[in-house]
PDB file of C-alpha atoms in Angstrom:
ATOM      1  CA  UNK A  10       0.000   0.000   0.000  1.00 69.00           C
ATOM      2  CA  UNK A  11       1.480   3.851  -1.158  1.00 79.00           C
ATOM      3  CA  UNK A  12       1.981   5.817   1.708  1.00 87.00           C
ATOM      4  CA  UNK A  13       0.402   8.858   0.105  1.00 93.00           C
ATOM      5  CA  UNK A  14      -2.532   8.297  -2.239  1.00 95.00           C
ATOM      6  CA  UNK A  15      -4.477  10.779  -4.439  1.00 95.00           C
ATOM      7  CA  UNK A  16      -6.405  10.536  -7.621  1.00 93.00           C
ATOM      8  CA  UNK A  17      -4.751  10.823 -10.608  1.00 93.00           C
ATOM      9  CA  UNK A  18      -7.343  12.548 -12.584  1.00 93.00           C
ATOM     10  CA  UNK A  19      -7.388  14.610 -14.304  1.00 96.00           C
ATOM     11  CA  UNK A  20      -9.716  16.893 -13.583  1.00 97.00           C
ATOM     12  CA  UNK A  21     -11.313  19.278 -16.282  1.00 97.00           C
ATOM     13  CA  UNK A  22     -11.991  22.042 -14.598  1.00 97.00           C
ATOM     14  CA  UNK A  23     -14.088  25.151 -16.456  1.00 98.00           C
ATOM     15  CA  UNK A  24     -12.093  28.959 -16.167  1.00 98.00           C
ATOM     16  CA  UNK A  25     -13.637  30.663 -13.247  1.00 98.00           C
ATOM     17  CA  UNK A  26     -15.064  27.268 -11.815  1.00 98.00           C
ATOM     18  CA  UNK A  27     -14.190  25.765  -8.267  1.00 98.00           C
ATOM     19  CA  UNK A  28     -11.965  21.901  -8.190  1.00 97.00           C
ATOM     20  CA  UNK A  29     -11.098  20.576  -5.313  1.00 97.00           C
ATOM     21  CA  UNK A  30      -9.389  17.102  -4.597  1.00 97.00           C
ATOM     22  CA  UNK A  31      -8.258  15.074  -1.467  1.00 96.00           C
ATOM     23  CA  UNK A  32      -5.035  12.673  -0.598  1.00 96.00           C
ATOM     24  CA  UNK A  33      -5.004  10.199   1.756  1.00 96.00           C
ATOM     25  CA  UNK A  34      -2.271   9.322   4.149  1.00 95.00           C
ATOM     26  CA  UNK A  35      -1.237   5.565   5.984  1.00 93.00           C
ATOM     27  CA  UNK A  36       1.112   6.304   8.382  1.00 89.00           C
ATOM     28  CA  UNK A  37      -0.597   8.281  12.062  1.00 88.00           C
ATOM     29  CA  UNK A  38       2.193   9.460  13.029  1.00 87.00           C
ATOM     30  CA  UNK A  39       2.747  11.458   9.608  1.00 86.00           C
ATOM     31  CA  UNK A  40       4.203  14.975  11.135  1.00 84.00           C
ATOM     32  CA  UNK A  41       3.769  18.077   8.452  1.00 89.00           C
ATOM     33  CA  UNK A  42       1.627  18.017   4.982  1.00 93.00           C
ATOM     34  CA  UNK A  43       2.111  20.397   1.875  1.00 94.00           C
ATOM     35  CA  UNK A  44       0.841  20.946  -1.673  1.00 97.00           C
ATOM     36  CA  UNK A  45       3.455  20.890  -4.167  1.00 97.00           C
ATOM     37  CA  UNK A  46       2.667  22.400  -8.055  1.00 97.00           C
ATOM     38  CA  UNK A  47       4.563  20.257 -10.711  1.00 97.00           C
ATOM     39  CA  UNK A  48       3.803  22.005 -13.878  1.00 96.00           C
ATOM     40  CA  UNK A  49       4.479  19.666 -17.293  1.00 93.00           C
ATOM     41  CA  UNK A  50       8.206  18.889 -17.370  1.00 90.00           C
ATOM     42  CA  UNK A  51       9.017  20.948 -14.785  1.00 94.00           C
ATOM     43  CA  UNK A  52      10.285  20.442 -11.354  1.00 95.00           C
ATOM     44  CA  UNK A  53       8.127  20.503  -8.305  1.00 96.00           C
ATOM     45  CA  UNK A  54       7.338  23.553  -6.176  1.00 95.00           C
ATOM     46  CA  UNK A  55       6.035  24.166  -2.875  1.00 93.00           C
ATOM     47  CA  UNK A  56       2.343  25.448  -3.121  1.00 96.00           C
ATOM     48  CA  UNK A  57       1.261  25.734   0.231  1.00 94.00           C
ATOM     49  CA  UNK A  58       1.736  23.999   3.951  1.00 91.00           C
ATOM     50  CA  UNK A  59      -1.148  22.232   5.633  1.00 93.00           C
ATOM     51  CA  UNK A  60      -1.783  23.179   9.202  1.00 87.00           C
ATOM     52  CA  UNK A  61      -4.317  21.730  11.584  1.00 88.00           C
ATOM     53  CA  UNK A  62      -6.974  24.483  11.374  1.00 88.00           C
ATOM     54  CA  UNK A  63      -6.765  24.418   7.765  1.00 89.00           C
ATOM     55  CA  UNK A  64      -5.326  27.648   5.888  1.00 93.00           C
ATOM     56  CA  UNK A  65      -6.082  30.110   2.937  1.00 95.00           C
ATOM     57  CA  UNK A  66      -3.760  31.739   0.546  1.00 94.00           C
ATOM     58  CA  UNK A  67      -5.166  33.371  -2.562  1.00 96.00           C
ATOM     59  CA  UNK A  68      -7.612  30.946  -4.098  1.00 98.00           C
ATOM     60  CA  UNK A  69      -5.998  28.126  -2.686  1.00 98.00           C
ATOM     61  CA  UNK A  70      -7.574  26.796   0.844  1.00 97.00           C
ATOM     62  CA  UNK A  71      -5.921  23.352   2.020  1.00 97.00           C
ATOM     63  CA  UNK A  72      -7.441  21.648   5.243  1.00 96.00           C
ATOM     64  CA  UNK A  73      -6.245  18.406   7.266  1.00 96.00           C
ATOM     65  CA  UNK A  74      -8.279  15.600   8.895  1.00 94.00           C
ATOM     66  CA  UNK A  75      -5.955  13.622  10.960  1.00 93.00           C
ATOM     67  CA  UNK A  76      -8.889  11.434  12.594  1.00 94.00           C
ATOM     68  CA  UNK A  77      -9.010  10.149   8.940  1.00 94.00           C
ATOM     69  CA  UNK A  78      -5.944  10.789   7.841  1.00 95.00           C
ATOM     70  CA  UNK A  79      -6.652  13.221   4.293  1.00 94.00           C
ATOM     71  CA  UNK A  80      -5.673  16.250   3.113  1.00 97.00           C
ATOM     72  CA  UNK A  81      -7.578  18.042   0.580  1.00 97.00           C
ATOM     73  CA  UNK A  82      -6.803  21.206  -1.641  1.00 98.00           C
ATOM     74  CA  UNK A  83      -9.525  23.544  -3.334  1.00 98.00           C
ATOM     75  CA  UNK A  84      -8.814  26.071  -5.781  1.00 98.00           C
ATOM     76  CA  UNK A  85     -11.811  28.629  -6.429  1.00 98.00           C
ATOM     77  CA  UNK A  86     -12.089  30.826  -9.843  1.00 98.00           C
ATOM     78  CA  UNK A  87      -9.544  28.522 -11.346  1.00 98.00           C
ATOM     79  CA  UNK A  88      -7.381  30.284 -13.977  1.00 98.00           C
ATOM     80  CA  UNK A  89      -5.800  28.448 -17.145  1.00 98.00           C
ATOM     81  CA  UNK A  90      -2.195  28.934 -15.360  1.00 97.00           C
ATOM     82  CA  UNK A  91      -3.928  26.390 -12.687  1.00 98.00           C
ATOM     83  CA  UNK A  92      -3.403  23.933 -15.240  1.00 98.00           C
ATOM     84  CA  UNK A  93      -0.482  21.324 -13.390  1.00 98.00           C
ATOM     85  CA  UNK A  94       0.086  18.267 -11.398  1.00 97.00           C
ATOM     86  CA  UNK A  95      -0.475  19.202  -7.649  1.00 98.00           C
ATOM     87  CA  UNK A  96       1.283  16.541  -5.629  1.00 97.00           C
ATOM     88  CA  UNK A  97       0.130  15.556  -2.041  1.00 96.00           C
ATOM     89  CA  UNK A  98       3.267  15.460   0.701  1.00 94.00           C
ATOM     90  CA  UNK A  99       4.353  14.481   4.067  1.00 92.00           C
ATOM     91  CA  UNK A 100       6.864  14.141   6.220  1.00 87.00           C
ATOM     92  CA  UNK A 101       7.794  11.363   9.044  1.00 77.00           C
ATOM     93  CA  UNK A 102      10.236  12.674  10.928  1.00 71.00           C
ATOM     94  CA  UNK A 103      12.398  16.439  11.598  1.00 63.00           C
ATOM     95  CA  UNK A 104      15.008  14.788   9.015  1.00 64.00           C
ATOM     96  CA  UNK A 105      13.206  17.056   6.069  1.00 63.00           C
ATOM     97  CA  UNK A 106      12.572  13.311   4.182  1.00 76.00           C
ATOM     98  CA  UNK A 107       9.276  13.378   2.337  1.00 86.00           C
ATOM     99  CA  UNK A 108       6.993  11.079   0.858  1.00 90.00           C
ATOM    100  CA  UNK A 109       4.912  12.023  -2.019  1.00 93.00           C
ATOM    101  CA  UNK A 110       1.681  10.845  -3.681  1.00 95.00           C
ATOM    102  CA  UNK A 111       1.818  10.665  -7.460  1.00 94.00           C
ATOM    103  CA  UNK A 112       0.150  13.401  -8.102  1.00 96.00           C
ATOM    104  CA  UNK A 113      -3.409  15.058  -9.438  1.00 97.00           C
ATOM    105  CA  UNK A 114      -3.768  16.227 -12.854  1.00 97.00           C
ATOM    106  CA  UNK A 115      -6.091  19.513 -13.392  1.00 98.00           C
ATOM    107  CA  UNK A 116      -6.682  20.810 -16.628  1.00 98.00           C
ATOM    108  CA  UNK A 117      -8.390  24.276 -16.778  1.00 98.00           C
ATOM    109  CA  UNK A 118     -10.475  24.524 -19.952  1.00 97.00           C
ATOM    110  CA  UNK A 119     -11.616  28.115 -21.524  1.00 96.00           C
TER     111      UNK A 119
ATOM    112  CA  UNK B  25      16.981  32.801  -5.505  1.00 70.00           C
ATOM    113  CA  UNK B  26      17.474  29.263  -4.227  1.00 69.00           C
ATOM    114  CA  UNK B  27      18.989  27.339  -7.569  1.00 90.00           C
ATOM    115  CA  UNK B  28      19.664  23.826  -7.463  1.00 96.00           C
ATOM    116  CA  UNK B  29      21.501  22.789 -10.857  1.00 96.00           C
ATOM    117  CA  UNK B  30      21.944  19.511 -12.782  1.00 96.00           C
ATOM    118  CA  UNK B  31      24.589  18.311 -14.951  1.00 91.00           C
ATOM    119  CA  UNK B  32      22.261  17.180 -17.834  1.00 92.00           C
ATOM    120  CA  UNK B  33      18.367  17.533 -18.637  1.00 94.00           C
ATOM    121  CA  UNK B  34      18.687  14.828 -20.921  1.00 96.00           C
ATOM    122  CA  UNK B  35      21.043  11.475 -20.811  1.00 97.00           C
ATOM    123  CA  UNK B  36      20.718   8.467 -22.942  1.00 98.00           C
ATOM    124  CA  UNK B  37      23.053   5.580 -21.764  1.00 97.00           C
ATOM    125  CA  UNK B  38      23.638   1.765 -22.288  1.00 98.00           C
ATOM    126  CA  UNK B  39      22.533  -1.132 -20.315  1.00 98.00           C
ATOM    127  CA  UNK B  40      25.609  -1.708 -17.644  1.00 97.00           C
ATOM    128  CA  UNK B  41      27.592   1.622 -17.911  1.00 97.00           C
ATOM    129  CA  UNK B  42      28.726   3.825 -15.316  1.00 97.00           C
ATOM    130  CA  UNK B  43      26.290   6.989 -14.946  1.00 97.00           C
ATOM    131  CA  UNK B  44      27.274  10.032 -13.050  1.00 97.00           C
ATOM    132  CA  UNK B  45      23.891  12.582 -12.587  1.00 98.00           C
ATOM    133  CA  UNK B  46      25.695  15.770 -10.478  1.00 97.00           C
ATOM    134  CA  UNK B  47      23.751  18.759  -8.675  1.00 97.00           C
ATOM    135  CA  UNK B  48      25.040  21.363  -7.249  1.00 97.00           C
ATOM    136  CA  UNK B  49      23.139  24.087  -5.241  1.00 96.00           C
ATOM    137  CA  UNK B  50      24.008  27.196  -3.814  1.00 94.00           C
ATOM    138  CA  UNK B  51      22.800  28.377  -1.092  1.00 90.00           C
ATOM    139  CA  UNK B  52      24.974  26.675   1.548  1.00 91.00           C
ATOM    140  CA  UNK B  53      21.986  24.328   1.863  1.00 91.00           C
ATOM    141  CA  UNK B  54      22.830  20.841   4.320  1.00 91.00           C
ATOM    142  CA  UNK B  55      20.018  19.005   3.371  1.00 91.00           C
ATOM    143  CA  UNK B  56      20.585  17.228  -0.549  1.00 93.00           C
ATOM    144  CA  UNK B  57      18.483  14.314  -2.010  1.00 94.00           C
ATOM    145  CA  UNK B  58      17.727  12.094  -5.128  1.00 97.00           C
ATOM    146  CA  UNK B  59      14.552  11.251  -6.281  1.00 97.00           C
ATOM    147  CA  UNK B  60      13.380   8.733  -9.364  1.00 97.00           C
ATOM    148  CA  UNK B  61      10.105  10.151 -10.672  1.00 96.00           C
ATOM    149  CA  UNK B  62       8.054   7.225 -12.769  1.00 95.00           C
ATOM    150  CA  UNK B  63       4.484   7.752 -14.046  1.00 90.00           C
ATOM    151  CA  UNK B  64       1.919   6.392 -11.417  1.00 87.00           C
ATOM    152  CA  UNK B  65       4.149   6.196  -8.952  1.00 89.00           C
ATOM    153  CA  UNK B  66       5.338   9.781  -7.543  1.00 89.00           C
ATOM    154  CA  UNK B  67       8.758  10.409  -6.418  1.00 94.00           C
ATOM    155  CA  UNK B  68      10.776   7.735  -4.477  1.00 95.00           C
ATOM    156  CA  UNK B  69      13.803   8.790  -2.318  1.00 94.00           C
ATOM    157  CA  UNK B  70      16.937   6.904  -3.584  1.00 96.00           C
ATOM    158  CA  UNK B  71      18.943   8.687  -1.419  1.00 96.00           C
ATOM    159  CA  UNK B  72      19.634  11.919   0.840  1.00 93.00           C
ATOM    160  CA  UNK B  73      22.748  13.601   2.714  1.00 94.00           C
ATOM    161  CA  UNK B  74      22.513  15.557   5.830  1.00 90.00           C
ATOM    162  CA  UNK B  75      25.790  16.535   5.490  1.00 90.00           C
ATOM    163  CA  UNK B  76      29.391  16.254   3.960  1.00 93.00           C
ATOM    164  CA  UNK B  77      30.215  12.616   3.455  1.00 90.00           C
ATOM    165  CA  UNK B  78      27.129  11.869   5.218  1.00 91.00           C
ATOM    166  CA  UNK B  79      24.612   9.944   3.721  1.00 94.00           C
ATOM    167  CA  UNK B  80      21.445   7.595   3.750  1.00 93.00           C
ATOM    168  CA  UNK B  81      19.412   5.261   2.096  1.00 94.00           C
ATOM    169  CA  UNK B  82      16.011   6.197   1.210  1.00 92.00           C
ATOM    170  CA  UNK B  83      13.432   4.219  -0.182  1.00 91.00           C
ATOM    171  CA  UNK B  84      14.815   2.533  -3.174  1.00 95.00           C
ATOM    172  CA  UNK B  85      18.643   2.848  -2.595  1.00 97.00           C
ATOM    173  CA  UNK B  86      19.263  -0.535  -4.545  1.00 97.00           C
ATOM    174  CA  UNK B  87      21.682  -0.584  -7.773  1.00 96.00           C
ATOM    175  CA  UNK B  88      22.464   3.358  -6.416  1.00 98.00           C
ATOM    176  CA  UNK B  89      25.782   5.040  -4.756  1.00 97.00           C
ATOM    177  CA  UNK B  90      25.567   8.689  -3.932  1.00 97.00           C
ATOM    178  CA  UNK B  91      28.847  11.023  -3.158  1.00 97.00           C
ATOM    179  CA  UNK B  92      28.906  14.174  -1.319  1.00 97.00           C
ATOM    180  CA  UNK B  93      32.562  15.421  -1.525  1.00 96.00           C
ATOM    181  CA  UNK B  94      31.909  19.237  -0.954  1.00 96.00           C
ATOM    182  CA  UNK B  95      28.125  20.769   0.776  1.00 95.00           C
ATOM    183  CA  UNK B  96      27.274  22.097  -2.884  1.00 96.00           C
ATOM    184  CA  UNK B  97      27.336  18.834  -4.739  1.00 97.00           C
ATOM    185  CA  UNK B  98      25.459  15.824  -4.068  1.00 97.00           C
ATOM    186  CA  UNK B  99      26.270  12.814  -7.088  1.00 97.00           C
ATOM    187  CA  UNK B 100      24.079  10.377  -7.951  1.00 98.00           C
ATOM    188  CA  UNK B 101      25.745   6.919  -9.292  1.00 98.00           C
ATOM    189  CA  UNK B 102      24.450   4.077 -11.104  1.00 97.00           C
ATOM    190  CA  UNK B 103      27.325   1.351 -10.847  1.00 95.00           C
ATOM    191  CA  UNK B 104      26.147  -0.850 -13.419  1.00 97.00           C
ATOM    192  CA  UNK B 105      23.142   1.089 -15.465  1.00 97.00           C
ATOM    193  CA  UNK B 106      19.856  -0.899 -16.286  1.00 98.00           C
ATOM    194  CA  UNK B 107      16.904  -0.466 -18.340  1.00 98.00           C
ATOM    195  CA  UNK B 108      14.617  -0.465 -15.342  1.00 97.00           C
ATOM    196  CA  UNK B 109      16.579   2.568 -14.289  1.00 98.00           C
ATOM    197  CA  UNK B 110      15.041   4.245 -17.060  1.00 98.00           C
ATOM    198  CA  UNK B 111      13.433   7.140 -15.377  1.00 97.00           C
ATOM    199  CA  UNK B 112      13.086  11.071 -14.149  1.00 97.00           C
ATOM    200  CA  UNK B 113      15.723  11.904 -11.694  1.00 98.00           C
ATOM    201  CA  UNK B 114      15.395  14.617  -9.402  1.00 98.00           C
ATOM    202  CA  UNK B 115      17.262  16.755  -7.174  1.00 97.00           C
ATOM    203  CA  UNK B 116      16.708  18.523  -3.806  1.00 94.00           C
ATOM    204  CA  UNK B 117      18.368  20.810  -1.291  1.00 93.00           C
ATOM    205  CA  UNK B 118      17.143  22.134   1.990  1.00 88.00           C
ATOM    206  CA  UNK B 119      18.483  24.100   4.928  1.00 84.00           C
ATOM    207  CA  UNK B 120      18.708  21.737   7.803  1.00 77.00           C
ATOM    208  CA  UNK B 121      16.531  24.368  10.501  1.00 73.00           C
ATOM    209  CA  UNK B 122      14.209  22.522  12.463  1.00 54.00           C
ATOM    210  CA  UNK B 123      10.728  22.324  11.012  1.00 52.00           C
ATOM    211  CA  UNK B 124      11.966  23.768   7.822  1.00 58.00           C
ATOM    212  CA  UNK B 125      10.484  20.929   5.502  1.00 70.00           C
ATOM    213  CA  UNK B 126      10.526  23.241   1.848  1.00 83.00           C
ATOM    214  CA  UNK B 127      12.549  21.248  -0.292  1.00 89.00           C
ATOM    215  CA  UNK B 128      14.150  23.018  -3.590  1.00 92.00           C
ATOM    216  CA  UNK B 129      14.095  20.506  -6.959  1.00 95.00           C
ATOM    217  CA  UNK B 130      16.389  20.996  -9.572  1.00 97.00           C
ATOM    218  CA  UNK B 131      14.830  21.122 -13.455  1.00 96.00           C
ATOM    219  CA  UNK B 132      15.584  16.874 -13.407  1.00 97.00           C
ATOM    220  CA  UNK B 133      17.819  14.740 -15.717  1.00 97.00           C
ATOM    221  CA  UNK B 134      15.502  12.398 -18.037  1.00 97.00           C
ATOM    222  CA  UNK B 135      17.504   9.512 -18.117  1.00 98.00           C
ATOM    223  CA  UNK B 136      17.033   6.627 -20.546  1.00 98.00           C
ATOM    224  CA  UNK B 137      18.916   3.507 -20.408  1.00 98.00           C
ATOM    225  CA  UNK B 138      18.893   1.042 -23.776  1.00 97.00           C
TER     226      UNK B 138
END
């Protein structure tokens, strides 16, 4: 079983229109969660953190369920630069090691 | 800017030669690490370095060897290259502050091994 799951998509997503997509975790003891942004053939790039009480930036809002172990991202008034692979992340221990789900496709359509 | 460099975006090599994949960053970061990024399955760790001459296995160290001579540069080494090695490989650097989990990829080598 993958440590960090998600579904691969993708998901066509209208301009202007509201996507949002979850990630589930194994491992309890799982200490810090983040959004990456892997654009086609590009490397990946921290999006956002995930903190307990869930958190906003722009028209990006990421919240955490630890009782059943998910994160989830939502994008609102998605824009065709939205258009990526946004991988789900966490880390075990203070070492900085990660483990990453494979990714979710969105494609924003005009 | 944080930059994190690698030696080649694209490689093409033969089934059981020596590959060297080099990164270099440089911002005087401790943290390094390789990752192997294959459709469906995410990135893997192959390896990571906490410091010079430090280093340890990740998730999927087999048929790998890393180096890290100097802090800036972190080598990746496949002894004995395979097809099933075949694969985007990644590279990442982080400052080694508590909590401080950001981790800065470099633009990836495509490596294909025939």
């Amino acid at each position: 079983r993958k440590e960090v799951e998600q579904d691969p998509g993708p998901f066509n997503v209208p301009e202007g229109a509201t996507v949002a997509f979850n990630c589930t975790y194994s491992n309890s003891a799982s200490q810090s969660f983040f959004w990456y942004r892997q654009d086609c053939r590009k490397e990946p790039k921290l999006l956002m953190s995930v903190y307990s009480s869930g958190n906003e930036d722009g028209r990006f809002t990421a919240q955490l369920n630890r009782a059943s172990q998910y994160i989830s991202l939502l994008i609102r008034d998605s824009k065709l630069s939205d258009s990526a692979t946004y991988l789900c992340v966490v880390t075990l221990d203070s070492w900085g090691k990660l483990q990453f789900g494979a990714g979710t496709q969105v494609v924003v359509t005009p | 800017d944080v930059k994190v460099t690698q030696s080649s975006r694209y490689l093409v090599k033969r089934t059981g030669e020596k590959v060297f994949l080099e990164c270099v960053q440089d911002m005087d970061h401790e943290n390094m690490f390789w990752y192997r990024q294959d459709p469906g399955l995410g990135l893997r760790l192959i390896y990571f370095s906490y410091d010079v001459k430090m280093k340890e296995k990740g998730d999927i160290p087999e048929g790998y060897s890393v180096s890290r001579e100097k802090k800036e540069r972190f080598s990746l080494i496949l002894e004995s290259a395979s097809t099933n090695q075949t694969s985007m490989y990644l590279c990442a650097s982080n400052p080694v502050e508590q909590g401080y989990d950001e981790q800065y990829f470099g633009p990836g080598t495509r490596l294909t091994v025939t």
